Short mmCIF file of C-alpha atoms in Angstrom, two decimals:
data_model
loop_
_atom_site.label_atom_id
_atom_site.label_comp_id
_atom_site.label_asym_id
_atom_site.label_seq_id
_atom_site.Cartn_x
_atom_site.Cartn_y
_atom_site.Cartn_z
CA MET A 1 49.18 -107.18 31.67
CA ASN A 2 51.94 -107.98 34.03
CA THR A 3 55.36 -108.32 32.46
CA THR A 4 58.64 -109.76 33.53
CA ASP A 5 61.55 -107.84 35.02
CA ARG A 6 64.02 -106.98 32.30
CA SER A 7 67.37 -106.72 34.09
CA GLU A 8 70.27 -109.09 33.52
CA GLY A 9 72.26 -111.15 35.97
CA ALA A 10 70.17 -112.32 38.88
CA ASN A 11 66.92 -111.75 36.98
CA PRO A 12 66.01 -114.77 34.81
CA HIS A 13 63.26 -112.94 32.91
CA ARG A 14 65.78 -110.80 31.04
CA ARG A 15 67.41 -113.94 29.65
CA HIS A 16 64.07 -115.23 28.49
CA VAL A 17 63.02 -112.02 26.75
CA LEU A 18 66.27 -111.98 24.84
CA GLY A 19 65.58 -115.58 23.88
CA LEU A 20 62.17 -114.58 22.63
CA ALA A 21 63.78 -111.86 20.55
CA ALA A 22 66.04 -114.40 18.89
CA THR A 23 63.04 -116.36 17.75
CA GLY A 24 61.13 -113.25 16.72
CA LEU A 25 58.64 -112.52 19.55
CA ALA A 26 55.35 -111.33 18.06
CA ALA A 27 53.94 -108.01 19.22
CA ALA A 28 51.46 -109.14 20.46
CA GLU A 29 24.75 -117.99 46.86
CA PHE A 30 27.73 -116.94 46.92
CA VAL A 31 27.59 -114.07 49.43
CA MET A 32 27.45 -115.55 52.93
CA THR A 33 29.04 -113.30 55.58
CA SER A 34 28.50 -109.78 56.91
CA VAL A 35 30.63 -106.73 56.09
CA ALA A 36 32.01 -103.98 58.21
CA SER A 37 30.92 -101.21 55.86
CA ALA A 38 28.06 -102.29 53.60
CA GLN A 39 26.29 -100.18 51.01
CA THR A 40 22.57 -99.69 51.50
CA GLU A 41 21.94 -101.38 48.19
CA PRO A 42 25.01 -103.51 47.38
CA PRO A 43 25.89 -103.52 43.69
CA ALA A 44 25.20 -106.77 41.96
CA SER A 45 27.70 -108.45 39.71
CA PRO A 46 26.56 -108.16 36.08
CA PRO A 47 24.78 -111.32 34.93
CA SER A 48 26.84 -113.99 33.25
CA PRO A 49 26.49 -114.26 29.47
CA GLY A 50 24.60 -117.36 28.48
CA GLY A 51 23.22 -117.93 31.99
CA GLY A 52 26.43 -119.32 33.46
CA ALA A 53 28.00 -118.65 36.86
CA SER A 54 27.63 -115.21 38.39
CA PHE A 55 28.38 -113.49 41.68
CA GLY A 56 25.62 -112.38 44.01
CA PRO A 57 25.50 -108.88 45.51
CA LEU A 58 28.98 -107.59 46.19
CA LYS A 59 30.26 -106.55 49.59
CA GLN A 60 32.18 -103.44 50.65
CA ILE A 61 34.59 -103.04 53.54
CA ASP A 62 37.04 -100.36 54.69
CA ALA A 63 40.54 -101.79 54.59
CA GLY A 64 43.68 -99.70 54.87
CA LEU A 65 43.51 -96.83 52.38
CA LEU A 66 40.54 -98.27 50.52
CA ASN A 67 36.91 -99.17 50.64
CA VAL A 68 37.20 -102.53 48.90
CA GLY A 69 34.50 -104.11 46.78
CA TYR A 70 34.62 -107.88 46.77
CA ALA A 71 32.67 -111.06 46.13
CA GLU A 72 32.55 -113.77 48.76
CA ALA A 73 31.49 -117.40 48.62
CA GLY A 74 31.69 -120.52 50.74
CA PRO A 75 31.47 -121.12 54.48
CA ALA A 76 32.60 -118.26 56.72
CA ASP A 77 34.69 -120.66 58.80
CA GLY A 78 36.36 -122.39 55.84
CA PRO A 79 40.05 -122.04 54.97
CA ALA A 80 40.51 -118.71 53.21
CA VAL A 81 41.40 -118.33 49.55
CA ILE A 82 41.98 -114.89 48.00
CA LEU A 83 41.77 -114.64 44.21
CA LEU A 84 43.46 -111.65 42.54
CA HIS A 85 42.88 -110.37 39.01
CA GLY A 86 45.18 -108.33 36.81
CA TRP A 87 45.09 -105.65 34.11
CA PRO A 88 42.91 -105.26 32.15
CA TYR A 89 40.59 -107.75 33.83
CA ASP A 90 38.36 -107.91 36.88
CA ILE A 91 36.81 -110.27 39.42
CA HIS A 92 34.89 -112.12 36.70
CA SER A 93 38.10 -113.88 35.76
CA PHE A 94 37.21 -116.05 38.77
CA VAL A 95 33.44 -116.30 38.36
CA GLU A 96 33.65 -120.01 37.52
CA VAL A 97 36.60 -120.78 39.79
CA THR A 98 34.80 -119.43 42.86
CA PRO A 99 31.89 -121.91 43.05
CA ILE A 100 34.26 -124.84 42.54
CA LEU A 101 36.31 -123.76 45.56
CA ALA A 102 33.26 -122.83 47.63
CA ALA A 103 31.82 -126.31 47.05
CA LYS A 104 35.05 -127.74 48.48
CA GLY A 105 34.53 -125.79 51.70
CA TYR A 106 36.80 -122.80 51.09
CA ARG A 107 35.94 -119.26 52.09
CA VAL A 108 36.63 -117.49 48.82
CA ILE A 109 37.32 -113.74 48.66
CA VAL A 110 37.56 -112.06 45.25
CA PRO A 111 38.40 -108.34 45.56
CA TYR A 112 38.53 -105.61 42.98
CA LEU A 113 42.06 -104.21 43.06
CA ARG A 114 42.54 -100.49 43.57
CA GLY A 115 41.27 -98.69 40.48
CA TYR A 116 38.71 -101.33 39.52
CA GLY A 117 35.00 -101.82 40.02
CA THR A 118 33.56 -100.69 43.35
CA THR A 119 36.90 -100.32 45.15
CA SER A 120 37.58 -96.68 46.02
CA PHE A 121 39.99 -94.58 48.05
CA LEU A 122 38.84 -93.38 51.45
CA SER A 123 40.60 -90.03 50.93
CA SER A 124 40.77 -87.82 47.88
CA VAL A 125 44.31 -86.77 48.82
CA THR A 126 45.81 -90.28 48.86
CA MET A 127 48.35 -90.71 46.07
CA ARG A 128 47.00 -92.88 43.25
CA ASN A 129 49.95 -95.22 43.59
CA ALA A 130 50.15 -98.69 42.03
CA GLN A 131 53.70 -99.74 42.88
CA GLN A 132 53.97 -103.44 43.66
CA SER A 133 54.41 -103.24 47.43
CA VAL A 134 51.35 -101.02 47.83
CA VAL A 135 49.02 -103.44 46.06
CA GLY A 136 50.36 -106.19 48.32
CA LEU A 137 49.65 -104.04 51.37
CA ASP A 138 46.08 -103.54 50.14
CA ILE A 139 45.46 -107.28 50.37
CA ILE A 140 47.09 -107.55 53.79
CA ALA A 141 44.80 -104.73 54.95
CA LEU A 142 41.81 -106.56 53.48
CA MET A 143 42.77 -109.72 55.33
CA ASP A 144 43.05 -107.74 58.55
CA ALA A 145 39.63 -106.14 58.01
CA LEU A 146 38.06 -109.54 57.35
CA LYS A 147 39.92 -111.08 60.32
CA ILE A 148 41.73 -113.55 58.08
CA HIS A 149 45.13 -114.38 59.55
CA GLN A 150 46.34 -116.64 56.74
CA ALA A 151 45.11 -117.45 53.24
CA THR A 152 46.07 -119.21 50.06
CA VAL A 153 46.60 -116.40 47.55
CA ALA A 154 46.15 -117.09 43.85
CA GLY A 155 46.18 -114.83 40.83
CA PHE A 156 47.40 -113.87 37.40
CA ASP A 157 49.03 -110.77 35.94
CA TRP A 158 49.00 -108.01 38.62
CA GLY A 159 47.35 -110.60 40.86
CA ALA A 160 50.19 -113.10 40.43
CA ARG A 161 52.73 -110.38 41.10
CA THR A 162 50.83 -109.49 44.26
CA ALA A 163 50.76 -113.12 45.39
CA ASP A 164 54.55 -113.28 44.89
CA VAL A 165 55.02 -109.99 46.78
CA MET A 166 52.90 -111.15 49.70
CA ALA A 167 54.71 -114.49 49.86
CA VAL A 168 58.14 -112.88 50.22
CA LEU A 169 57.23 -109.88 52.40
CA TRP A 170 54.60 -111.52 54.64
CA PRO A 171 55.08 -115.29 54.36
CA GLU A 172 53.27 -115.84 57.65
CA ARG A 173 50.07 -114.54 56.02
CA CYS A 174 50.32 -116.85 52.98
CA LYS A 175 49.59 -120.53 53.47
CA ALA A 176 50.48 -121.09 49.81
CA ILE A 177 50.28 -119.32 46.47
CA VAL A 178 49.28 -120.01 42.87
CA SER A 179 51.06 -117.66 40.48
CA VAL A 180 50.29 -117.66 36.76
CA SER A 181 53.46 -116.92 34.75
CA GLY A 182 55.68 -117.57 37.73
CA TYR A 183 57.86 -115.04 39.52
CA LEU A 184 56.81 -111.49 38.62
CA ILE A 185 58.54 -109.33 41.22
CA SER A 186 60.71 -106.63 39.61
CA SER A 187 62.09 -103.15 40.21
CA PRO A 188 62.44 -99.92 38.23
CA ALA A 189 66.23 -100.28 38.31
CA GLY A 190 65.95 -103.79 36.94
CA ASN A 191 63.97 -102.56 33.94
CA GLN A 192 66.57 -100.14 32.57
CA THR A 193 68.46 -102.40 30.17
CA PRO A 194 67.38 -101.70 26.56
CA LEU A 195 65.89 -104.63 24.65
CA PRO A 196 66.36 -105.51 20.98
CA PRO A 197 63.44 -104.46 18.76
CA ALA A 198 61.57 -107.75 18.55
CA ALA A 199 61.59 -108.21 22.33
CA ALA A 200 60.80 -104.54 23.01
CA SER A 201 57.71 -104.76 20.83
CA ALA A 202 56.05 -107.00 23.43
CA PHE A 203 56.09 -104.07 25.84
CA TRP A 204 54.58 -101.56 23.38
CA TYR A 205 51.74 -100.55 25.69
CA GLN A 206 54.18 -99.67 28.49
CA TYR A 207 56.08 -97.32 26.21
CA TYR A 208 52.78 -95.86 24.95
CA PHE A 209 51.64 -95.26 28.53
CA ALA A 210 54.92 -93.46 29.24
CA THR A 211 53.69 -90.56 27.12
CA GLU A 212 50.91 -88.06 27.71
CA LEU A 213 49.54 -89.06 24.31
CA GLY A 214 49.32 -92.62 25.60
CA ARG A 215 47.44 -91.49 28.67
CA ALA A 216 45.00 -89.52 26.58
CA GLY A 217 44.61 -92.41 24.16
CA TYR A 218 43.95 -94.92 26.91
CA SER A 219 41.39 -92.63 28.50
CA LYS A 220 39.60 -91.88 25.20
CA TYR A 221 39.59 -95.45 23.88
CA LEU A 222 39.52 -97.26 27.22
CA HIS A 223 37.19 -100.10 26.31
CA GLU A 224 38.52 -100.58 22.78
CA PHE A 225 42.07 -100.60 24.13
CA ASN A 226 41.43 -103.19 26.81
CA LYS A 227 39.46 -105.42 24.47
CA PHE A 228 42.41 -105.30 22.07
CA ILE A 229 44.70 -106.39 24.91
CA TRP A 230 42.37 -109.31 25.68
CA HIS A 231 42.71 -110.50 22.09
CA GLN A 232 46.48 -110.00 22.04
CA ALA A 233 47.05 -111.72 25.38
CA SER A 234 44.72 -114.67 24.64
CA PRO A 235 44.73 -115.05 20.85
CA LYS A 236 42.87 -118.38 20.89
CA TRP A 237 40.22 -117.45 23.44
CA THR A 238 36.89 -116.95 21.65
CA PHE A 239 35.17 -114.75 24.24
CA ASP A 240 32.03 -112.92 23.13
CA ASP A 241 31.17 -109.23 23.48
CA ALA A 242 28.93 -109.88 26.49
CA THR A 243 31.78 -111.55 28.38
CA TYR A 244 34.08 -108.61 27.74
CA ASP A 245 31.40 -106.01 28.48
CA ARG A 246 30.67 -107.61 31.86
CA SER A 247 34.26 -107.01 32.95
CA ALA A 248 34.61 -103.66 31.16
CA THR A 249 32.32 -101.96 33.65
CA ALA A 250 35.13 -102.34 36.21
CA PHE A 251 37.36 -100.03 34.14
CA ASP A 252 34.98 -97.10 34.60
CA ASN A 253 36.34 -96.64 38.12
CA PRO A 254 37.37 -92.96 38.44
CA ASP A 255 40.90 -93.89 39.56
CA HIS A 256 41.50 -96.58 36.92
CA VAL A 257 43.43 -94.52 34.37
CA ASP A 258 45.60 -92.83 37.00
CA LEU A 259 46.57 -96.14 38.57
CA VAL A 260 47.29 -97.94 35.31
CA MET A 261 49.51 -95.06 34.19
CA HIS A 262 51.32 -95.00 37.52
CA ASP A 263 51.91 -98.75 37.55
CA TYR A 264 53.59 -98.90 34.16
CA ARG A 265 55.46 -95.61 34.49
CA TRP A 266 56.74 -96.63 37.93
CA ARG A 267 58.04 -99.91 36.52
CA LEU A 268 60.13 -97.98 34.00
CA GLY A 269 61.40 -95.47 36.54
CA LEU A 270 59.34 -92.66 35.01
CA ALA A 271 57.10 -92.09 38.04
CA ASP A 272 58.02 -91.94 41.70
CA GLY A 273 56.60 -94.19 44.34
CA GLU A 274 56.10 -93.05 47.91
CA ARG A 275 59.11 -92.85 50.18
CA LYS A 276 57.29 -94.62 53.01
CA TYR A 277 57.39 -97.81 50.94
CA ASP A 278 61.10 -97.59 50.07
CA ALA A 279 62.15 -100.24 52.59
CA LEU A 280 59.66 -102.73 51.15
CA GLU A 281 60.72 -101.99 47.60
CA LYS A 282 64.38 -102.39 48.52
CA ARG A 283 63.62 -105.88 49.78
CA LEU A 284 61.69 -106.70 46.62
CA ALA A 285 64.45 -105.34 44.37
CA ALA A 286 66.73 -108.07 45.74
CA LEU A 287 64.35 -110.59 44.11
CA PRO A 288 63.98 -112.78 47.22
CA VAL A 289 62.89 -116.38 46.91
CA VAL A 290 59.39 -117.59 47.67
CA THR A 291 59.54 -120.06 50.55
CA VAL A 292 55.84 -120.91 50.96
CA PRO A 293 54.32 -123.78 48.94
CA ALA A 294 53.67 -122.67 45.38
CA ILE A 295 52.25 -123.78 42.07
CA THR A 296 53.07 -121.77 38.98
CA MET A 297 51.00 -122.13 35.83
CA GLU A 298 51.09 -121.06 32.20
CA GLY A 299 48.65 -121.13 29.33
CA GLU A 300 50.27 -122.57 26.25
CA ALA A 301 48.86 -119.75 24.10
CA ASN A 302 49.76 -116.86 26.42
CA GLY A 303 50.26 -113.86 24.15
CA ALA A 304 51.79 -111.67 26.86
CA ALA A 305 55.54 -111.62 27.42
CA HIS A 306 56.46 -114.26 29.96
CA GLY A 307 59.46 -116.30 31.01
CA PRO A 308 59.79 -120.08 30.69
CA SER A 309 59.36 -122.06 33.88
CA THR A 310 63.06 -122.93 33.90
CA ALA A 311 63.98 -119.25 34.11
CA TYR A 312 62.30 -118.71 37.47
CA ARG A 313 62.44 -122.19 39.00
CA ASP A 314 65.12 -121.20 41.50
CA LYS A 315 62.89 -118.43 42.85
CA PHE A 316 60.64 -121.00 44.52
CA ALA A 317 62.42 -122.69 47.41
CA GLY A 318 59.48 -124.41 49.10
CA LYS A 319 57.23 -127.23 47.90
CA TYR A 320 56.59 -126.51 44.27
CA ASP A 321 54.89 -127.62 41.07
CA TYR A 322 54.60 -126.19 37.56
CA ARG A 323 51.66 -126.76 35.24
CA LEU A 324 51.38 -125.95 31.54
CA ILE A 325 47.74 -125.75 30.47
CA GLY A 326 47.06 -126.66 26.84
CA GLY A 327 43.99 -126.36 24.66
CA GLY A 328 44.71 -122.83 23.47
CA VAL A 329 44.59 -121.28 26.95
CA GLY A 330 46.09 -117.80 27.03
CA HIS A 331 46.88 -115.09 29.57
CA ASN A 332 43.57 -114.99 31.46
CA LEU A 333 44.06 -118.55 32.66
CA PRO A 334 41.46 -118.64 35.48
CA GLN A 335 38.64 -117.62 33.16
CA GLU A 336 39.83 -119.71 30.22
CA ALA A 337 40.58 -122.85 32.27
CA PRO A 338 38.67 -122.49 35.56
CA GLN A 339 38.78 -126.16 36.51
CA ALA A 340 42.56 -126.33 36.09
CA PHE A 341 43.06 -123.15 38.10
CA ALA A 342 40.73 -124.24 40.88
CA GLN A 343 42.47 -127.62 41.05
CA ALA A 344 45.83 -125.88 41.46
CA VAL A 345 44.45 -123.94 44.43
CA ILE A 346 43.10 -127.14 45.99
CA ASP A 347 46.33 -129.00 45.37
CA VAL A 348 48.70 -126.34 46.70
CA ASP A 349 46.60 -126.11 49.85
CA SER A 350 47.45 -129.76 50.53
CA PHE A 351 51.20 -129.51 49.89
#
């Protein structure tokens, strides 16, 4: 799960987490265009439980440091939309969003992030690095490989953070963004202020991952761990085992554990990034405002730590809207409320 930056002062998320502590925060087809580097037998997306929406054969393309696995839908000449998942989720968070957008004429790209599904590193010596700027660069490289100059970028968790990062570092590449849980850019330095116990408990998995025992535990109990997080993050979402199992195959990526550990350790200043990205991270550490059109969203039953919309409102300086989605919707908003998420993408595109 993505979490908010925990510094004081300029960072509004710190104020919210302290507020949560005061109230006792609980711990808690489709495929239509060619690819540059296709597999001989492209992997198919696992079938949808209950016969619902599913992706067709996935595509693969070399992009930057990665060979990226992705689903694609809609007309090749339609306006581009890139949908980004988070941890511990996968492209199936958007399996019902995608056909809605494709039917509206959008070219929809849904990539596995580094460490998930069929996305792999081109070199065995590349650092398994998940710092925020690097994941943003992955998507810019994917856009370049697919010859997409500009796209609407929408996501949740790591995907929302990446949309925010892209919007502030490369605004010319982002027509607009949809960001679940708002403004998620942070920095290791901004996460150094200790939290009171009730608030700190929301970040238990980050502290667990900071230890070698946590790494071993995550690796040994990978699927049980991530299913537990699904329940914690979306306590009112009654997903079945088949729905979870369909996404769980993405966690068997050989780089998954390394990248999850690096992401959360880097956030706490316990793992180094790469020096070649220092200039980008310095810009992000200043918490710059998003100037492109944006819609932020929240599920009313989000069990992951998140700030109120008022805490990050001043981080969005362009055309803007906020939407609270009721009905027990939790952290995995695109999969729990696909129509509402798709409508946000359509609406922000017309701002």
